[in-house]
Coordinates of C-alpha atoms in Angstrom, one line a residue:
Chain M
M4 CA 7.3 168.3 71.8
K5 CA 8.0 171.7 73.3
T6 CA 11.3 172.7 74.8
K7 CA 10.0 172.6 78.3
E8 CA 8.5 169.2 77.9
F9 CA 11.8 168.1 76.4
D10 CA 13.7 169.2 79.5
K11 CA 11.1 167.7 81.8
F12 CA 11.3 164.4 79.9
F13 CA 15.1 164.2 80.6
R14 CA 14.7 165.4 84.2
D15 CA 12.1 162.8 85.0
K16 CA 14.1 160.0 83.3
I17 CA 17.3 160.9 85.2
D18 CA 15.5 161.3 88.5
S19 CA 13.8 158.0 88.1
M20 CA 17.1 156.2 87.9
D21 CA 18.1 154.0 90.8
G22 CA 21.4 152.5 91.8
V23 CA 24.7 152.9 90.1
P24 CA 24.7 153.1 86.3
K25 CA 26.0 149.9 84.8
S26 CA 28.5 151.7 82.6
A27 CA 30.3 153.0 85.7
A28 CA 33.0 150.8 87.2
W29 CA 32.7 152.2 90.7
N30 CA 33.5 150.5 94.0
K31 CA 31.2 151.9 96.6
A32 CA 32.9 150.2 99.5
A33 CA 36.3 151.5 98.4
T34 CA 35.1 155.0 98.3
W35 CA 33.7 154.7 101.8
E36 CA 37.0 153.4 103.0
R37 CA 38.7 156.4 101.5
L38 CA 36.2 158.8 102.9
N39 CA 36.4 157.2 106.4
E40 CA 40.2 157.4 106.3
A41 CA 40.2 161.0 105.2
M42 CA 37.8 161.9 108.1
T43 CA 39.7 160.1 110.8
R44 CA 43.2 161.0 109.7
R45 CA 42.4 164.7 109.7
P46 CA 43.2 166.4 113.0
S47 CA 40.0 168.3 113.8
G48 CA 40.3 172.1 113.5
K49 CA 44.0 172.3 112.9
W50 CA 43.8 171.7 109.2
Y51 CA 41.7 174.8 108.8
K52 CA 44.0 176.9 110.9
I53 CA 47.0 176.0 108.8
A54 CA 45.0 176.7 105.6
A55 CA 43.9 180.1 106.9
A56 CA 47.4 181.0 108.0
S57 CA 48.9 180.0 104.6
V58 CA 46.2 182.0 102.8
A59 CA 46.9 185.0 105.0
L60 CA 50.6 184.7 104.4
F61 CA 50.0 184.5 100.7
F62 CA 48.0 187.7 100.8
V63 CA 50.7 189.6 102.7
K64 CA 53.3 188.4 100.2
S65 CA 51.2 189.3 97.2
Q66 CA 50.5 192.7 98.6
K67 CA 54.1 193.3 99.0
I68 CA 54.8 192.3 95.5
F69 CA 52.0 194.5 94.3
A70 CA 53.2 197.5 96.3
A71 CA 56.8 197.1 94.9
A72 CA 55.4 196.8 91.4
S73 CA 53.3 199.9 91.7
F74 CA 56.2 201.9 93.0
A75 CA 58.4 200.8 90.2
T76 CA 55.9 202.1 87.7
K77 CA 55.4 205.3 89.6
A78 CA 59.1 205.9 89.6
V79 CA 59.1 206.3 85.8
V80 CA 56.4 208.9 86.0
V81 CA 57.8 211.1 88.7
V82 CA 58.8 214.5 87.6
S83 CA 62.5 215.4 87.5
T84 CA 63.7 217.7 90.2
V85 CA 62.3 217.6 93.6
A86 CA 63.7 218.8 96.9
V87 CA 62.1 219.2 100.2
V88 CA 62.3 222.1 102.4
S89 CA 60.7 222.5 105.8
T90 CA 61.1 224.7 108.8
T91 CA 62.1 221.9 111.1
S92 CA 63.3 218.8 109.4
V93 CA 63.6 216.8 106.2
V94 CA 63.1 213.1 105.8
V95 CA 64.4 211.4 102.7
Y96 CA 62.4 208.3 101.9
N97 CA 63.5 205.8 99.4
A98 CA 60.3 204.8 97.7
S99 CA 61.4 201.2 97.2
T100 CA 61.6 200.6 100.9
R101 CA 59.3 197.7 100.5
N102 CA 61.5 194.7 100.9
D103 CA 62.7 192.9 103.9
N104 CA 66.2 194.0 103.2
T105 CA 68.2 195.9 105.8
S106 CA 67.6 199.6 106.2
Q107 CA 70.1 202.0 107.5
N108 CA 70.0 205.6 108.5
I109 CA 71.8 208.3 106.7
V110 CA 71.8 211.9 107.6
A111 CA 70.4 214.7 105.6
S112 CA 70.3 218.3 106.3
D113 CA 68.1 221.0 105.1
N114 CA 68.3 224.7 104.5
R115 CA 65.6 227.1 104.2
T116 CA 67.2 229.7 102.0
N117 CA 66.3 228.3 98.6
T118 CA 65.7 225.1 96.7
T119 CA 69.1 224.7 95.1
V120 CA 70.9 225.1 98.4
A121 CA 68.7 222.5 99.9
E122 CA 69.3 220.2 97.1
N123 CA 73.0 220.7 97.3
K124 CA 72.9 220.1 100.9
I125 CA 71.2 216.8 100.5
E126 CA 73.5 215.8 97.8
A127 CA 76.4 216.7 99.9
T128 CA 75.3 214.7 102.9
E129 CA 74.4 211.7 100.8
E130 CA 77.8 211.8 99.2
S131 CA 79.5 211.9 102.6
V132 CA 77.4 209.0 103.7
V133 CA 78.2 207.0 100.6
E134 CA 81.8 207.4 101.4
T135 CA 81.5 206.5 105.0
P136 CA 79.0 203.7 105.5
V137 CA 77.6 203.7 109.0
E138 CA 77.1 200.0 109.1
D139 CA 78.2 197.0 107.2
N140 CA 74.9 196.8 105.4
T141 CA 74.6 197.7 101.8
F142 CA 72.6 200.6 100.5
S143 CA 72.1 202.5 97.4
V144 CA 71.7 206.1 96.7
V145 CA 68.8 206.7 94.3
T146 CA 69.5 208.2 91.0
E147 CA 67.5 208.9 88.0
N148 CA 69.1 206.2 85.8
N149 CA 68.4 203.7 88.5
S150 CA 64.7 204.3 87.8
K151 CA 64.0 204.5 91.4
R152 CA 62.2 207.3 93.1
E153 CA 63.2 209.4 96.0
T154 CA 60.6 211.4 97.7
V155 CA 61.4 213.9 100.4
K156 CA 58.7 214.5 102.9
T157 CA 58.4 217.0 105.6
P158 CA 57.0 216.0 108.9
E159 CA 54.9 218.5 110.8
Q160 CA 56.3 221.3 112.7
G161 CA 57.7 220.3 116.1
N162 CA 57.9 216.7 115.1
K163 CA 61.2 216.2 116.8
S164 CA 61.1 212.5 116.9
T165 CA 63.0 212.2 113.7
V166 CA 65.8 214.5 114.7
T167 CA 68.8 212.5 115.6
Q168 CA 71.8 214.8 115.8
P169 CA 72.3 218.6 115.3
E170 CA 74.8 219.5 112.7
D171 CA 75.8 223.2 112.5
K172 CA 72.7 225.3 112.3
N173 CA 70.7 222.8 110.2
T174 CA 68.4 220.3 111.5
V175 CA 69.5 216.7 111.0
V176 CA 67.0 214.0 110.4
E177 CA 66.9 210.2 110.2
T178 CA 66.8 209.0 106.6
P179 CA 65.9 205.4 106.0
V180 CA 67.4 204.2 102.7
T181 CA 66.9 200.6 101.7
I182 CA 67.8 198.7 98.6
T183 CA 65.5 196.6 96.6
Q184 CA 66.2 193.1 95.6
D185 CA 67.2 194.0 92.1
A186 CA 69.6 196.6 93.3
P187 CA 73.2 195.9 92.7
A188 CA 75.0 194.1 95.4
D189 CA 77.8 196.7 95.3
P190 CA 77.4 198.7 98.5
V191 CA 78.4 202.0 96.9
V192 CA 76.5 203.4 94.0
E193 CA 78.0 206.4 92.4
T194 CA 75.7 209.3 91.8
P195 CA 76.3 211.2 88.6
R196 CA 76.5 214.8 89.6
S197 CA 75.6 216.1 86.2
Q198 CA 72.1 214.5 86.2
K199 CA 69.1 216.1 87.7
R200 CA 67.8 214.0 90.6
E201 CA 64.3 212.8 91.1
M202 CA 63.0 214.2 94.3
S203 CA 59.7 215.5 95.4
L204 CA 59.3 218.8 97.1
E205 CA 56.7 219.1 99.8
I206 CA 56.3 222.0 102.1
N207 CA 54.9 221.9 105.6
D208 CA 51.1 221.7 105.6
I209 CA 49.1 224.8 105.7
L210 CA 46.7 224.5 108.6
F211 CA 43.2 225.9 108.9
K212 CA 40.9 226.9 111.7
K213 CA 38.1 224.6 112.7
N214 CA 35.1 224.5 110.5
S215 CA 36.3 227.3 108.4
V216 CA 38.3 228.1 105.4
E217 CA 40.4 230.7 107.3
V218 CA 44.1 230.0 107.3
N219 CA 45.6 229.4 110.7
P220 CA 47.9 232.4 111.4
K221 CA 50.8 230.0 112.2
S222 CA 50.7 228.8 108.6
M223 CA 51.0 232.2 106.9
T224 CA 54.8 232.0 106.9
E225 CA 54.5 228.7 105.2
L226 CA 52.3 230.1 102.6
N227 CA 54.5 233.0 101.9
Y228 CA 57.5 230.7 101.7
I229 CA 55.8 228.7 99.0
L230 CA 55.1 232.0 97.2
S231 CA 58.7 233.1 97.3
L232 CA 59.8 229.6 96.1
M233 CA 57.5 229.8 93.2
R234 CA 58.6 233.3 92.3
E235 CA 62.2 232.4 92.4
N236 CA 61.8 229.2 90.3
P237 CA 59.5 229.9 87.4
D238 CA 59.6 226.3 86.4
L239 CA 58.0 225.1 89.6
K240 CA 54.5 223.8 89.5
A241 CA 52.3 223.3 92.5
M242 CA 49.7 220.7 93.3
I243 CA 47.4 221.9 96.0
M244 CA 45.6 219.2 98.0
G245 CA 42.8 220.0 100.5
Y246 CA 41.9 217.8 103.5
Y247 CA 39.5 218.0 106.4
D248 CA 39.4 216.3 109.8
E249 CA 36.9 213.6 110.6
K250 CA 34.9 215.6 113.1
E251 CA 34.2 218.5 110.8
K252 CA 30.7 219.0 109.4
D253 CA 30.4 219.5 105.7
G254 CA 34.0 218.4 105.2
M255 CA 33.6 217.5 101.5
H256 CA 32.8 221.2 100.9
L257 CA 35.6 222.4 103.2
Q258 CA 38.4 220.4 101.6
S259 CA 37.9 221.9 98.2
Q260 CA 37.2 225.3 99.6
R261 CA 40.5 225.2 101.5
A262 CA 42.4 224.3 98.4
T263 CA 40.7 227.1 96.6
V264 CA 41.7 229.6 99.2
V265 CA 45.3 228.7 98.8
W266 CA 44.9 228.7 95.0
K267 CA 43.3 232.2 95.1
Y268 CA 46.0 233.6 97.3
L269 CA 48.8 232.4 95.0
V270 CA 47.0 233.7 91.9
S271 CA 46.4 237.1 93.6
Q272 CA 50.1 237.3 94.3
G273 CA 50.9 236.9 90.6
I274 CA 51.5 233.2 90.1
E275 CA 50.2 232.0 86.7
K276 CA 47.1 229.8 86.9
T277 CA 48.7 227.2 84.5
R278 CA 51.3 226.4 87.2
L279 CA 48.7 225.6 89.8
N280 CA 46.6 222.5 90.1
F281 CA 44.3 221.7 93.0
G282 CA 41.7 219.4 94.4
G283 CA 40.0 218.0 97.5
Y284 CA 41.4 214.8 98.9
G285 CA 38.9 214.0 101.7
A286 CA 39.5 213.0 105.3
S287 CA 42.6 211.0 104.8
K288 CA 44.4 211.6 108.0
K289 CA 48.1 212.0 108.9
Y290 CA 47.5 212.0 112.6
S291 CA 45.1 210.4 115.0
S292 CA 42.0 212.4 115.3
K293 CA 41.3 211.4 118.9
L294 CA 42.9 214.6 120.2
E295 CA 42.3 218.1 119.1
E296 CA 46.0 218.5 118.4
G297 CA 45.8 215.7 115.9
R298 CA 42.7 217.0 114.3
E299 CA 44.3 220.4 114.0
L300 CA 47.1 218.9 112.0
N301 CA 44.6 217.0 109.8
R302 CA 42.8 220.2 108.8
R303 CA 45.4 221.0 106.2
V304 CA 46.3 221.8 102.7
E305 CA 49.3 220.1 101.3
V306 CA 51.3 221.7 98.5
M307 CA 53.5 219.7 96.4
L308 CA 55.9 221.5 94.2
S309 CA 57.5 219.8 91.1
E310 CA 59.4 221.0 88.1
Chain S
M13 CA 39.0 157.2 130.4
E14 CA 39.9 160.1 128.1
E15 CA 40.9 157.7 125.3
R16 CA 37.8 155.6 125.7
L17 CA 35.5 158.7 125.6
L18 CA 37.3 159.9 122.5
K19 CA 37.0 156.6 120.9
L20 CA 33.2 156.5 121.6
F21 CA 32.8 159.9 120.1
R22 CA 34.6 158.8 117.0
D23 CA 32.7 155.6 116.8
K24 CA 29.4 157.4 117.0
D25 CA 30.5 159.8 114.3
R26 CA 31.6 156.9 112.2
L27 CA 28.3 155.2 112.5
V28 CA 26.4 158.4 111.5
H29 CA 28.7 158.9 108.6
K30 CA 28.3 155.3 107.5
L31 CA 24.5 155.6 107.6
F32 CA 24.6 158.8 105.7
Y33 CA 26.9 157.4 103.1
E34 CA 24.8 154.3 102.6
H35 CA 21.7 156.4 102.0
Y36 CA 23.2 159.0 99.7
A37 CA 26.2 157.3 98.0
D38 CA 24.3 156.0 94.9
S39 CA 22.4 159.1 94.0
M40 CA 25.3 161.4 94.7
F41 CA 27.6 159.2 92.6
R42 CA 25.1 159.4 89.7
L43 CA 25.0 163.2 90.1
C44 CA 28.8 163.5 90.0
F45 CA 29.1 161.0 87.2
R46 CA 26.8 163.1 85.1
Y47 CA 29.1 166.1 85.4
L48 CA 32.5 164.5 85.4
K49 CA 34.3 162.4 82.8
N50 CA 35.2 159.3 84.7
E51 CA 34.6 157.3 87.9
H52 CA 37.8 158.4 89.5
D53 CA 37.0 162.0 89.2
A54 CA 33.5 161.4 90.5
E55 CA 35.0 159.5 93.5
D56 CA 37.4 162.3 94.3
V57 CA 34.6 164.8 94.2
M58 CA 32.4 162.6 96.4
V59 CA 35.0 162.3 99.1
T60 CA 35.7 166.0 99.3
G61 CA 32.0 166.8 99.0
F62 CA 30.9 164.4 101.7
M63 CA 33.6 165.7 104.0
K64 CA 32.2 169.1 103.5
V65 CA 28.8 167.9 104.3
F66 CA 30.0 166.3 107.5
D67 CA 31.9 169.4 108.5
H68 CA 29.0 171.8 107.9
V69 CA 26.0 169.7 108.8
K70 CA 25.8 171.4 112.2
T71 CA 25.1 174.7 110.6
F72 CA 22.4 173.2 108.4
E73 CA 18.9 174.4 109.3
Y74 CA 16.1 171.9 108.5
R75 CA 13.3 173.5 106.6
G76 CA 10.9 170.8 105.7
K77 CA 11.0 167.6 103.7
G78 CA 13.6 167.5 100.9
S79 CA 15.6 170.5 102.2
F80 CA 18.4 168.3 103.4
D81 CA 18.5 166.4 100.1
G82 CA 18.6 169.6 98.2
W83 CA 21.4 171.0 100.4
V84 CA 23.6 167.9 100.0
K85 CA 22.9 167.9 96.3
R86 CA 23.9 171.5 96.0
I87 CA 27.2 170.9 97.8
L88 CA 28.0 168.1 95.5
V89 CA 27.1 170.1 92.4
N90 CA 29.3 172.9 93.5
E91 CA 32.1 170.6 94.3
S92 CA 31.8 169.0 90.8
L93 CA 31.8 172.4 89.2
M94 CA 34.8 173.4 91.2
F95 CA 36.6 170.3 90.0
L96 CA 35.6 171.0 86.4
R97 CA 36.8 174.6 86.6
K98 CA 40.2 173.4 88.0
N99 CA 40.7 170.9 85.2
H100 CA 39.0 172.5 82.2
N101 CA 38.3 176.0 81.5
F102 CA 34.9 176.9 80.2
N103 CA 36.3 179.1 77.5
M104 CA 33.0 179.3 75.7
V105 CA 32.6 181.9 73.0
P106 CA 29.9 184.3 74.0
E107 CA 27.3 184.2 71.4
N108 CA 23.6 184.7 70.8
Y109 CA 22.5 181.4 69.5
C110 CA 19.1 180.5 70.8
K111 CA 16.7 178.2 69.0
E112 CA 13.6 176.4 70.2
I113 CA 13.6 172.8 69.4
D114 CA 11.6 171.4 66.5
E115 CA 8.1 170.7 67.8
D116 CA 7.6 167.7 65.5
F117 CA 10.3 165.9 67.4
S118 CA 9.5 163.8 70.4
P119 CA 11.7 161.1 71.9
D120 CA 10.3 157.7 72.6
S121 CA 9.1 157.5 76.2
E122 CA 10.3 153.9 76.2
I123 CA 13.9 154.9 76.2
S124 CA 15.3 153.6 79.5
A125 CA 16.7 156.0 82.1
E126 CA 20.1 154.5 81.8
E127 CA 20.2 155.1 78.1
I128 CA 19.3 158.8 78.7
F129 CA 21.9 159.0 81.3
N130 CA 24.6 157.7 79.0
L131 CA 23.4 159.9 76.3
V132 CA 23.8 163.0 78.4
R133 CA 27.3 161.9 79.4
T134 CA 28.4 161.7 75.8
L135 CA 27.8 165.4 75.3
P136 CA 30.8 167.7 75.2
I137 CA 31.7 169.3 78.5
G138 CA 30.2 172.7 77.9
Y139 CA 26.8 171.4 76.6
R140 CA 26.7 168.7 79.3
T141 CA 27.4 171.1 82.2
V142 CA 24.8 173.7 81.2
F143 CA 22.2 171.1 80.3
N144 CA 22.7 169.3 83.6
L145 CA 22.5 172.5 85.5
Y146 CA 19.5 173.9 83.7
A147 CA 17.3 171.0 82.7
V148 CA 18.1 168.5 85.4
E149 CA 19.1 170.6 88.5
G150 CA 16.7 173.4 87.6
F151 CA 19.0 176.4 88.0
T152 CA 18.3 179.6 86.2
H153 CA 20.5 181.0 83.5
K154 CA 21.5 183.7 85.9
D155 CA 22.8 181.2 88.4
I156 CA 24.6 179.2 85.8
A157 CA 26.3 182.3 84.4
K158 CA 27.5 183.1 87.9
K159 CA 28.7 179.6 88.7
L160 CA 30.6 179.1 85.5
G161 CA 31.8 182.6 85.0
I162 CA 30.2 183.0 81.6
S163 CA 27.5 185.4 80.4
E164 CA 23.8 184.6 80.5
N165 CA 23.6 184.6 76.7
T166 CA 26.4 182.1 76.5
S167 CA 24.6 179.8 78.9
K168 CA 21.4 180.1 76.8
S169 CA 23.1 179.3 73.6
Q170 CA 25.0 176.4 75.1
L171 CA 21.7 175.0 76.4
S172 CA 20.1 175.4 73.0
K173 CA 23.0 173.7 71.3
A174 CA 23.0 171.0 73.9
R175 CA 19.3 170.2 73.2
N176 CA 19.9 170.0 69.4
A177 CA 23.0 167.9 70.0
I178 CA 20.8 165.5 72.0
I179 CA 18.2 165.3 69.3
K180 CA 21.0 164.6 66.8
L181 CA 22.4 161.9 69.0
L182 CA 18.9 160.4 69.3
E183 CA 18.5 160.4 65.6
D184 CA 22.0 159.2 64.8
N185 CA 21.5 156.3 67.0
K186 CA 19.6 153.9 64.8
M187 CA 17.6 152.5 67.6
Y188 CA 16.2 155.8 68.6
L189 CA 15.7 156.9 65.1
E190 CA 13.2 154.2 64.3
R191 CA 11.4 154.6 67.6
T192 CA 11.3 158.4 67.2
R193 CA 9.9 158.1 63.7
K194 CA 7.3 155.7 64.9
A195 CA 6.4 157.9 67.7
G196 CA 6.2 160.9 65.5
G197 CA 4.2 159.1 62.8
E198 CA 1.6 157.8 65.2

């Protein structure tokens, strides 16, 4: 007998069966009662809604957990010293702002003169905030040994919404700092001054003209500022990231070309090639591209400096 | 009036469900019982499976004779597999074991359907599931691999082993052995 016939033999035999197998102790009527009860007891529709809602809730929760986990791993990788300088404002973000814990604002200032000054300024303000908590809520200041990350991001020029209060000549910005669940309950965390702090340095984006690789004249000051920073701090390395706005034709080409333009400029001004890294990062937008203003800000090259 | 109308709707549904159940219960119980270990599991799967049928019957499109039967069957098969996956894991070792059965062998055609049914039920879970899906339900190895989350080769080797296990069972069982030999000798 061949294999196919063998299978067919079994199929036919099983298909030809009728009724309930004698070996099975099964009560047909009882099963019907169960089924009938299950059908009538169930409120129509509602059951599914509850299920869908709980599934959605689970997804939200799991994503939160995932995000927190991924940030925790990133924090280990982050390069040591990072400070953020911009023409207008500085926002200090605690990377572990993922939990539902309370957040509170602290004030940071920035200074354009040089990196160390900016860093000191931030430290100083943080220190002052640590000593004088604004609210009763607890918060932590991020340090290296806490294995948390602190990134400092610059909003676009003229983004005044974050500015809360002027302090001397420096611009003052809102700084949300939150604690994670595993953070100590102690409201004040001491910051060891001797240690280098993990921060990321990001300069205002360099903007470009529409459909071209020409740098917007507004951004030349920004570019030169990066250059001066890199000259003063030989340890600094730069990551150059090119973007394009959604309405541009041939954006994939433009994004890398823009990064290359910045790269070429820095190299021509005497920055070592080994300190520069670049790539195209697509149409990921920072601002809505409905208006031309938003699109202008999306046609950009971001430069991230790290030590 | 509202309550009476609602009651009528429910009674009508109940009648339809009852008719459906009377028609399909036996065959579907047999189907579930082939996959699952005991009557209780089969009953559980039947209840959830039939509820699914009642819920989704409005979306079913009739495409000729037998299509509804096939649809109901498929739901019950999937429901059974879901139950199996929940309670056992098909941690079959992927392997490349594939052997045609011995052509000299042929089971006696006088074996009753019930005996065959019970024989298949005595197979280990992996063999039984793949044999049921491939030989009886007529799925392809590709479908089976997808359904069980195993590779196609694993499915093939499981089937091949299942066939040999059946032959061994037929031979081990004295009754079949004699008949088989007689059938082979004739």
